[in-house]
Amino acid sequence: MAITNGSGEPQPQTEVRGFERRHRRSIFFPLLLVAAGGLLLLSNMGVLGPEIWSSLIRLWPLLIIVGALDGIYRGEGLAGQIFWLGLGVLFLLASLGYLSVNIWDLLLRFWPVFLIAIGIDILLGSRREAWARALAVLLSLALLAGVVWFAGANFTGRGATLQSSSVSQALPDANAASYNLSMGAGLFEISGGAPAGKLVNGEVRSVRQRGVRESVTELSDRVVYTLKDESVPVTLGNNNDRHWTMQLSSQLPAALDVTLGAGQARIDLGGMKLESVDATVAVGEMDVVLPAQGEYSAEFTTAIGKTVIRVPQNAAVEIRVDGIFPIDVNGEGLTLNGRTVTATGSGPVTRVMVLNIIGSTTIERVR
C-alpha cells in the first residue's frame, strides 16, 4: 500500500543507490565452509589420507579468489575486489607451477595501491552507470599491471636463455661466519662442502643479474656474507629455471639466515659446523637435512606449502610443529606426541621449531 500525505497524493519513494543498497548475503564462504568441513570430517574418519592435503594446499589461492568474488557479489566495492582477484590469479598460477613470482615482496613494497583502489571505489562505487563500473574495473586492472611493471618484473617463457654467474669468496681470517641469503623465486639449493679456503662457492642462474646484490663484511672475528635478490621476478614457465646453487664453508661455525619468496628450498646442513639456522619460504616447499651432530638452534617457517625435515640416523632431535594440518612421521626411532616429534639418538637433544601456517609437514629418518 502506498503512503499518502495530507493531500491524498502518494509520496515519492527514494531510490536506493550505490553503497546505500542492501548488501547481498554471502554464498561463496558458506559453500567454502561446507567443503572444508566435509574434507576435515572425511580425513578424521580415515577416508582421506594425508596425501590429499598436499594436493589441496596447491589450491590455496582460491581463498583469495573466492573472497574477491564474494565481495563483488555482495556489493562491497569493485576496484579493490578486482585488484584482489588479480592477485589471487597470480598466486594460483604460481602455486600450480605456471608462474614464478615473489608476490610477497611486491605487496610489501606497493601496498599503498590498495589506498588508491579504495579511493576509486569511493569515487565510482556509488554510481550505477555502466561507464563508471567499467572505468573502475579498468583502473583496478591498470593498478595491478602497473605494480608488476614498475617493480621491474621480467617475463620469460619456457626455454628462454638465462644468465649464469659464479659466486666465489675467499675464506677470510675469522672465527665464525654469518650468511644472509635471500632469493625471490625459483629453486634454491644450499649445502656445506665449499672447497678449502672458500667462504662460499656456487652459481646464480636467473633471467637478470643486476638485481642480485652481494657483499662481504668483517665484524671483529666474524665475517658476514650477504647475497640478496632485490628484483621482483615474474617468470612464466618452470620455477627451476631460476636456480641458485650455494656451497658454504664447513670450516667455520656458521649462523645461517635463508629466505625464499616462492619456489623450492633444499637445505642440506650435514657436515656444517652450525650455530643457528633460520629459514623461511613464503610459498612453496622447504626440504631440510639436519646435521648428524652438534648443538645449534633451528627454526623453519613455511607460510604456505610443504615442509620436509630429514633427521640423520643417530641425531637426537625434538621437533615442535606449529600448524593446523596433520604431521606425517616416517622412520624408526621417531615418536609423535601431539605436535612434537622426538627422534632418539646419541648426544644432547637439539630442539627444532617448525611453523607451517597452511600446509603439510613430514618428518623422516635418513641414513
PDB file of N, CA, C and O in Angstrom, residues 226-274:
ATOM      1  N   THR A 226      76.432 -11.636   2.497  1.00  0.00           N
ATOM      2  CA  THR A 226      75.051 -11.361   2.099  1.00  0.00           C
ATOM      3  C   THR A 226      74.901 -11.541   0.605  1.00  0.00           C
ATOM      4  O   THR A 226      75.694 -11.021  -0.187  1.00  0.00           O
ATOM      5  N   LEU A 227      73.895 -12.289   0.209  1.00  0.00           N
ATOM      6  CA  LEU A 227      73.522 -12.431  -1.196  1.00  0.00           C
ATOM      7  C   LEU A 227      72.005 -12.269  -1.257  1.00  0.00           C
ATOM      8  O   LEU A 227      71.264 -13.091  -0.729  1.00  0.00           O
ATOM      9  N   LYS A 228      71.558 -11.205  -1.911  1.00  0.00           N
ATOM     10  CA  LYS A 228      70.142 -10.856  -1.875  1.00  0.00           C
ATOM     11  C   LYS A 228      69.618 -10.563  -3.269  1.00  0.00           C
ATOM     12  O   LYS A 228      70.245  -9.823  -4.035  1.00  0.00           O
ATOM     13  N   ASP A 229      68.479 -11.149  -3.577  1.00  0.00           N
ATOM     14  CA  ASP A 229      67.777 -10.884  -4.831  1.00  0.00           C
ATOM     15  C   ASP A 229      66.843  -9.706  -4.594  1.00  0.00           C
ATOM     16  O   ASP A 229      65.830  -9.829  -3.906  1.00  0.00           O
ATOM     17  N   GLU A 230      67.175  -8.554  -5.167  1.00  0.00           N
ATOM     18  CA  GLU A 230      66.386  -7.351  -4.941  1.00  0.00           C
ATOM     19  C   GLU A 230      65.405  -7.081  -6.071  1.00  0.00           C
ATOM     20  O   GLU A 230      64.715  -6.063  -6.075  1.00  0.00           O
ATOM     21  N   SER A 231      65.325  -7.972  -7.038  1.00  0.00           N
ATOM     22  CA  SER A 231      64.359  -7.813  -8.116  1.00  0.00           C
ATOM     23  C   SER A 231      63.043  -8.450  -7.711  1.00  0.00           C
ATOM     24  O   SER A 231      62.943  -9.146  -6.706  1.00  0.00           O
ATOM     25  N   VAL A 232      62.006  -8.205  -8.502  1.00  0.00           N
ATOM     26  CA  VAL A 232      60.708  -8.856  -8.312  1.00  0.00           C
ATOM     27  C   VAL A 232      60.481  -9.735  -9.532  1.00  0.00           C
ATOM     28  O   VAL A 232      59.950  -9.290 -10.538  1.00  0.00           O
ATOM     29  N   PRO A 233      60.934 -11.003  -9.485  1.00  0.00           N
ATOM     30  CA  PRO A 233      60.887 -11.837 -10.673  1.00  0.00           C
ATOM     31  C   PRO A 233      59.495 -12.377 -10.953  1.00  0.00           C
ATOM     32  O   PRO A 233      58.796 -12.817 -10.058  1.00  0.00           O
ATOM     33  N   VAL A 234      59.095 -12.327 -12.206  1.00  0.00           N
ATOM     34  CA  VAL A 234      57.862 -12.966 -12.655  1.00  0.00           C
ATOM     35  C   VAL A 234      58.232 -13.801 -13.864  1.00  0.00           C
ATOM     36  O   VAL A 234      58.519 -13.270 -14.925  1.00  0.00           O
ATOM     37  N   THR A 235      58.276 -15.109 -13.716  1.00  0.00           N
ATOM     38  CA  THR A 235      58.785 -15.975 -14.766  1.00  0.00           C
ATOM     39  C   THR A 235      57.723 -16.968 -15.191  1.00  0.00           C
ATOM     40  O   THR A 235      57.313 -17.805 -14.397  1.00  0.00           O
ATOM     41  N   LEU A 236      57.281 -16.867 -16.440  1.00  0.00           N
ATOM     42  CA  LEU A 236      56.354 -17.847 -16.975  1.00  0.00           C
ATOM     43  C   LEU A 236      57.138 -19.092 -17.339  1.00  0.00           C
ATOM     44  O   LEU A 236      58.072 -19.036 -18.141  1.00  0.00           O
ATOM     45  N   GLY A 237      56.754 -20.223 -16.781  1.00  0.00           N
ATOM     46  CA  GLY A 237      57.466 -21.459 -17.064  1.00  0.00           C
ATOM     47  C   GLY A 237      57.822 -22.187 -15.789  1.00  0.00           C
ATOM     48  O   GLY A 237      57.180 -22.045 -14.759  1.00  0.00           O
ATOM     49  N   ASN A 238      58.870 -22.974 -15.868  1.00  0.00           N
ATOM     50  CA  ASN A 238      59.289 -23.812 -14.754  1.00  0.00           C
ATOM     51  C   ASN A 238      60.005 -22.973 -13.695  1.00  0.00           C
ATOM     52  O   ASN A 238      60.912 -22.209 -14.002  1.00  0.00           O
ATOM     53  N   ASN A 239      59.594 -23.124 -12.433  1.00  0.00           N
ATOM     54  CA  ASN A 239      60.263 -22.406 -11.350  1.00  0.00           C
ATOM     55  C   ASN A 239      61.748 -22.723 -11.297  1.00  0.00           C
ATOM     56  O   ASN A 239      62.562 -21.896 -10.879  1.00  0.00           O
ATOM     57  N   ASN A 240      62.117 -23.937 -11.711  1.00  0.00           N
ATOM     58  CA  ASN A 240      63.512 -24.354 -11.613  1.00  0.00           C
ATOM     59  C   ASN A 240      64.400 -23.654 -12.629  1.00  0.00           C
ATOM     60  O   ASN A 240      65.619 -23.817 -12.604  1.00  0.00           O
ATOM     61  N   ASP A 241      63.833 -22.891 -13.566  1.00  0.00           N
ATOM     62  CA  ASP A 241      64.654 -22.122 -14.489  1.00  0.00           C
ATOM     63  C   ASP A 241      65.536 -21.145 -13.726  1.00  0.00           C
ATOM     64  O   ASP A 241      66.669 -20.894 -14.112  1.00  0.00           O
ATOM     65  N   ARG A 242      64.996 -20.577 -12.661  1.00  0.00           N
ATOM     66  CA  ARG A 242      65.788 -19.719 -11.773  1.00  0.00           C
ATOM     67  C   ARG A 242      66.383 -20.627 -10.707  1.00  0.00           C
ATOM     68  O   ARG A 242      65.675 -21.113  -9.840  1.00  0.00           O
ATOM     69  N   HIS A 243      67.699 -20.825 -10.794  1.00  0.00           N
ATOM     70  CA  HIS A 243      68.328 -21.847  -9.954  1.00  0.00           C
ATOM     71  C   HIS A 243      69.582 -21.263  -9.313  1.00  0.00           C
ATOM     72  O   HIS A 243      70.507 -20.862 -10.008  1.00  0.00           O
ATOM     73  N   TRP A 244      69.578 -21.215  -7.988  1.00  0.00           N
ATOM     74  CA  TRP A 244      70.766 -20.815  -7.238  1.00  0.00           C
ATOM     75  C   TRP A 244      71.329 -22.047  -6.529  1.00  0.00           C
ATOM     76  O   TRP A 244      70.598 -22.771  -5.853  1.00  0.00           O
ATOM     77  N   THR A 245      72.635 -22.258  -6.685  1.00  0.00           N
ATOM     78  CA  THR A 245      73.323 -23.347  -6.004  1.00  0.00           C
ATOM     79  C   THR A 245      74.451 -22.754  -5.175  1.00  0.00           C
ATOM     80  O   THR A 245      75.344 -22.102  -5.724  1.00  0.00           O
ATOM     81  N   MET A 246      74.415 -22.980  -3.859  1.00  0.00           N
ATOM     82  CA  MET A 246      75.390 -22.375  -2.957  1.00  0.00           C
ATOM     83  C   MET A 246      76.028 -23.456  -2.088  1.00  0.00           C
ATOM     84  O   MET A 246      75.327 -24.268  -1.467  1.00  0.00           O
ATOM     85  N   GLN A 247      77.370 -23.456  -2.062  1.00  0.00           N
ATOM     86  CA  GLN A 247      78.122 -24.307  -1.140  1.00  0.00           C
ATOM     87  C   GLN A 247      78.793 -23.404  -0.115  1.00  0.00           C
ATOM     88  O   GLN A 247      79.528 -22.480  -0.485  1.00  0.00           O
ATOM     89  N   LEU A 248      78.543 -23.675   1.152  1.00  0.00           N
ATOM     90  CA  LEU A 248      79.074 -22.853   2.239  1.00  0.00           C
ATOM     91  C   LEU A 248      80.236 -23.564   2.921  1.00  0.00           C
ATOM     92  O   LEU A 248      80.354 -24.791   2.871  1.00  0.00           O
ATOM     93  N   SER A 249      81.059 -22.772   3.589  1.00  0.00           N
ATOM     94  CA  SER A 249      82.230 -23.335   4.252  1.00  0.00           C
ATOM     95  C   SER A 249      81.827 -24.258   5.396  1.00  0.00           C
ATOM     96  O   SER A 249      80.921 -23.957   6.177  1.00  0.00           O
ATOM     97  N   SER A 250      82.533 -25.371   5.484  1.00  0.00           N
ATOM     98  CA  SER A 250      82.339 -26.298   6.603  1.00  0.00           C
ATOM     99  C   SER A 250      83.409 -26.119   7.665  1.00  0.00           C
ATOM    100  O   SER A 250      83.441 -26.862   8.649  1.00  0.00           O
ATOM    101  N   GLN A 251      84.284 -25.122   7.476  1.00  0.00           N
ATOM    102  CA  GLN A 251      85.400 -24.929   8.394  1.00  0.00           C
ATOM    103  C   GLN A 251      85.042 -24.006   9.564  1.00  0.00           C
ATOM    104  O   GLN A 251      85.572 -24.168  10.661  1.00  0.00           O
ATOM    105  N   LEU A 252      84.139 -23.024   9.324  1.00  0.00           N
ATOM    106  CA  LEU A 252      83.790 -22.057  10.361  1.00  0.00           C
ATOM    107  C   LEU A 252      82.419 -22.345  10.957  1.00  0.00           C
ATOM    108  O   LEU A 252      81.501 -22.749  10.242  1.00  0.00           O
ATOM    109  N   PRO A 253      82.249 -22.138  12.265  1.00  0.00           N
ATOM    110  CA  PRO A 253      80.901 -22.173  12.847  1.00  0.00           C
ATOM    111  C   PRO A 253      80.039 -21.126  12.146  1.00  0.00           C
ATOM    112  O   PRO A 253      80.481 -19.991  11.927  1.00  0.00           O
ATOM    113  N   ALA A 254      78.804 -21.497  11.781  1.00  0.00           N
ATOM    114  CA  ALA A 254      78.006 -20.632  10.915  1.00  0.00           C
ATOM    115  C   ALA A 254      76.610 -20.382  11.480  1.00  0.00           C
ATOM    116  O   ALA A 254      75.971 -21.279  12.034  1.00  0.00           O
ATOM    117  N   ALA A 255      76.170 -19.124  11.324  1.00  0.00           N
ATOM    118  CA  ALA A 255      74.775 -18.744  11.569  1.00  0.00           C
ATOM    119  C   ALA A 255      74.146 -18.490  10.213  1.00  0.00           C
ATOM    120  O   ALA A 255      74.622 -17.642   9.448  1.00  0.00           O
ATOM    121  N   LEU A 256      73.087 -19.215   9.906  1.00  0.00           N
ATOM    122  CA  LEU A 256      72.505 -19.205   8.566  1.00  0.00           C
ATOM    123  C   LEU A 256      71.109 -18.618   8.588  1.00  0.00           C
ATOM    124  O   LEU A 256      70.246 -19.058   9.360  1.00  0.00           O
ATOM    125  N   ASP A 257      70.889 -17.600   7.743  1.00  0.00           N
ATOM    126  CA  ASP A 257      69.576 -16.959   7.602  1.00  0.00           C
ATOM    127  C   ASP A 257      69.182 -17.032   6.126  1.00  0.00           C
ATOM    128  O   ASP A 257      69.824 -16.416   5.271  1.00  0.00           O
ATOM    129  N   VAL A 258      68.123 -17.798   5.825  1.00  0.00           N
ATOM    130  CA  VAL A 258      67.722 -18.063   4.437  1.00  0.00           C
ATOM    131  C   VAL A 258      66.279 -17.633   4.230  1.00  0.00           C
ATOM    132  O   VAL A 258      65.405 -17.943   5.053  1.00  0.00           O
ATOM    133  N   THR A 259      66.021 -16.939   3.111  1.00  0.00           N
ATOM    134  CA  THR A 259      64.663 -16.528   2.773  1.00  0.00           C
ATOM    135  C   THR A 259      64.411 -16.815   1.295  1.00  0.00           C
ATOM    136  O   THR A 259      65.228 -16.459   0.443  1.00  0.00           O
ATOM    137  N   LEU A 260      63.275 -17.447   1.012  1.00  0.00           N
ATOM    138  CA  LEU A 260      62.849 -17.707  -0.363  1.00  0.00           C
ATOM    139  C   LEU A 260      61.404 -17.248  -0.507  1.00  0.00           C
ATOM    140  O   LEU A 260      60.542 -17.645   0.272  1.00  0.00           O
ATOM    141  N   GLY A 261      61.150 -16.406  -1.507  1.00  0.00           N
ATOM    142  CA  GLY A 261      59.801 -15.898  -1.707  1.00  0.00           C
ATOM    143  C   GLY A 261      58.846 -16.960  -2.207  1.00  0.00           C
ATOM    144  O   GLY A 261      57.795 -17.212  -1.615  1.00  0.00           O
ATOM    145  N   ALA A 262      59.189 -17.598  -3.322  1.00  0.00           N
ATOM    146  CA  ALA A 262      58.327 -18.626  -3.908  1.00  0.00           C
ATOM    147  C   ALA A 262      59.184 -19.648  -4.620  1.00  0.00           C
ATOM    148  O   ALA A 262      60.146 -19.301  -5.311  1.00  0.00           O
ATOM    149  N   GLY A 263      58.871 -20.931  -4.442  1.00  0.00           N
ATOM    150  CA  GLY A 263      59.625 -21.977  -5.101  1.00  0.00           C
ATOM    151  C   GLY A 263      59.993 -23.095  -4.154  1.00  0.00           C
ATOM    152  O   GLY A 263      59.230 -23.444  -3.249  1.00  0.00           O
ATOM    153  N   GLN A 264      61.187 -23.631  -4.342  1.00  0.00           N
ATOM    154  CA  GLN A 264      61.643 -24.779  -3.541  1.00  0.00           C
ATOM    155  C   GLN A 264      63.013 -24.497  -2.960  1.00  0.00           C
ATOM    156  O   GLN A 264      63.930 -24.083  -3.673  1.00  0.00           O
ATOM    157  N   ALA A 265      63.155 -24.714  -1.656  1.00  0.00           N
ATOM    158  CA  ALA A 265      64.427 -24.557  -0.962  1.00  0.00           C
ATOM    159  C   ALA A 265      64.902 -25.928  -0.499  1.00  0.00           C
ATOM    160  O   ALA A 265      64.192 -26.609   0.245  1.00  0.00           O
ATOM    161  N   ARG A 266      66.091 -26.320  -0.932  1.00  0.00           N
ATOM    162  CA  ARG A 266      66.714 -27.566  -0.498  1.00  0.00           C
ATOM    163  C   ARG A 266      67.938 -27.202   0.325  1.00  0.00           C
ATOM    164  O   ARG A 266      68.917 -26.674  -0.219  1.00  0.00           O
ATOM    165  N   ILE A 267      67.890 -27.492   1.613  1.00  0.00           N
ATOM    166  CA  ILE A 267      68.929 -27.060   2.537  1.00  0.00           C
ATOM    167  C   ILE A 267      69.530 -28.293   3.199  1.00  0.00           C
ATOM    168  O   ILE A 267      68.867 -28.969   3.990  1.00  0.00           O
ATOM    169  N   ASP A 268      70.790 -28.589   2.857  1.00  0.00           N
ATOM    170  CA  ASP A 268      71.494 -29.742   3.426  1.00  0.00           C
ATOM    171  C   ASP A 268      72.528 -29.210   4.417  1.00  0.00           C
ATOM    172  O   ASP A 268      73.555 -28.654   4.035  1.00  0.00           O
ATOM    173  N   LEU A 269      72.250 -29.405   5.711  1.00  0.00           N
ATOM    174  CA  LEU A 269      73.105 -28.888   6.775  1.00  0.00           C
ATOM    175  C   LEU A 269      74.117 -29.919   7.257  1.00  0.00           C
ATOM    176  O   LEU A 269      74.880 -29.650   8.181  1.00  0.00           O
ATOM    177  N   GLY A 270      74.106 -31.087   6.648  1.00  0.00           N
ATOM    178  CA  GLY A 270      75.034 -32.135   7.055  1.00  0.00           C
ATOM    179  C   GLY A 270      76.476 -31.718   6.849  1.00  0.00           C
ATOM    180  O   GLY A 270      76.844 -31.193   5.801  1.00  0.00           O
ATOM    181  N   GLY A 271      77.313 -31.932   7.839  1.00  0.00           N
ATOM    182  CA  GLY A 271      78.726 -31.602   7.741  1.00  0.00           C
ATOM    183  C   GLY A 271      79.073 -30.182   8.112  1.00  0.00           C
ATOM    184  O   GLY A 271      80.266 -29.853   8.222  1.00  0.00           O
ATOM    185  N   MET A 272      78.074 -29.329   8.313  1.00  0.00           N
ATOM    186  CA  MET A 272      78.362 -27.944   8.679  1.00  0.00           C
ATOM    187  C   MET A 272      78.535 -27.804  10.186  1.00  0.00           C
ATOM    188  O   MET A 272      77.910 -28.533  10.966  1.00  0.00           O
ATOM    189  N   LYS A 273      79.384 -26.874  10.593  1.00  0.00           N
ATOM    190  CA  LYS A 273      79.508 -26.503  11.999  1.00  0.00           C
ATOM    191  C   LYS A 273      78.471 -25.418  12.271  1.00  0.00           C
ATOM    192  O   LYS A 273      78.752 -24.231  12.132  1.00  0.00           O
ATOM    193  N   LEU A 274      77.292 -25.837  12.642  1.00  0.00           N
ATOM    194  CA  LEU A 274      76.152 -24.924  12.687  1.00  0.00           C
ATOM    195  C   LEU A 274      75.968 -24.314  14.073  1.00  0.00           C
ATOM    196  O   LEU A 274      75.964 -25.017  15.086  1.00  0.00           O
TER     197      LEU A 274
END
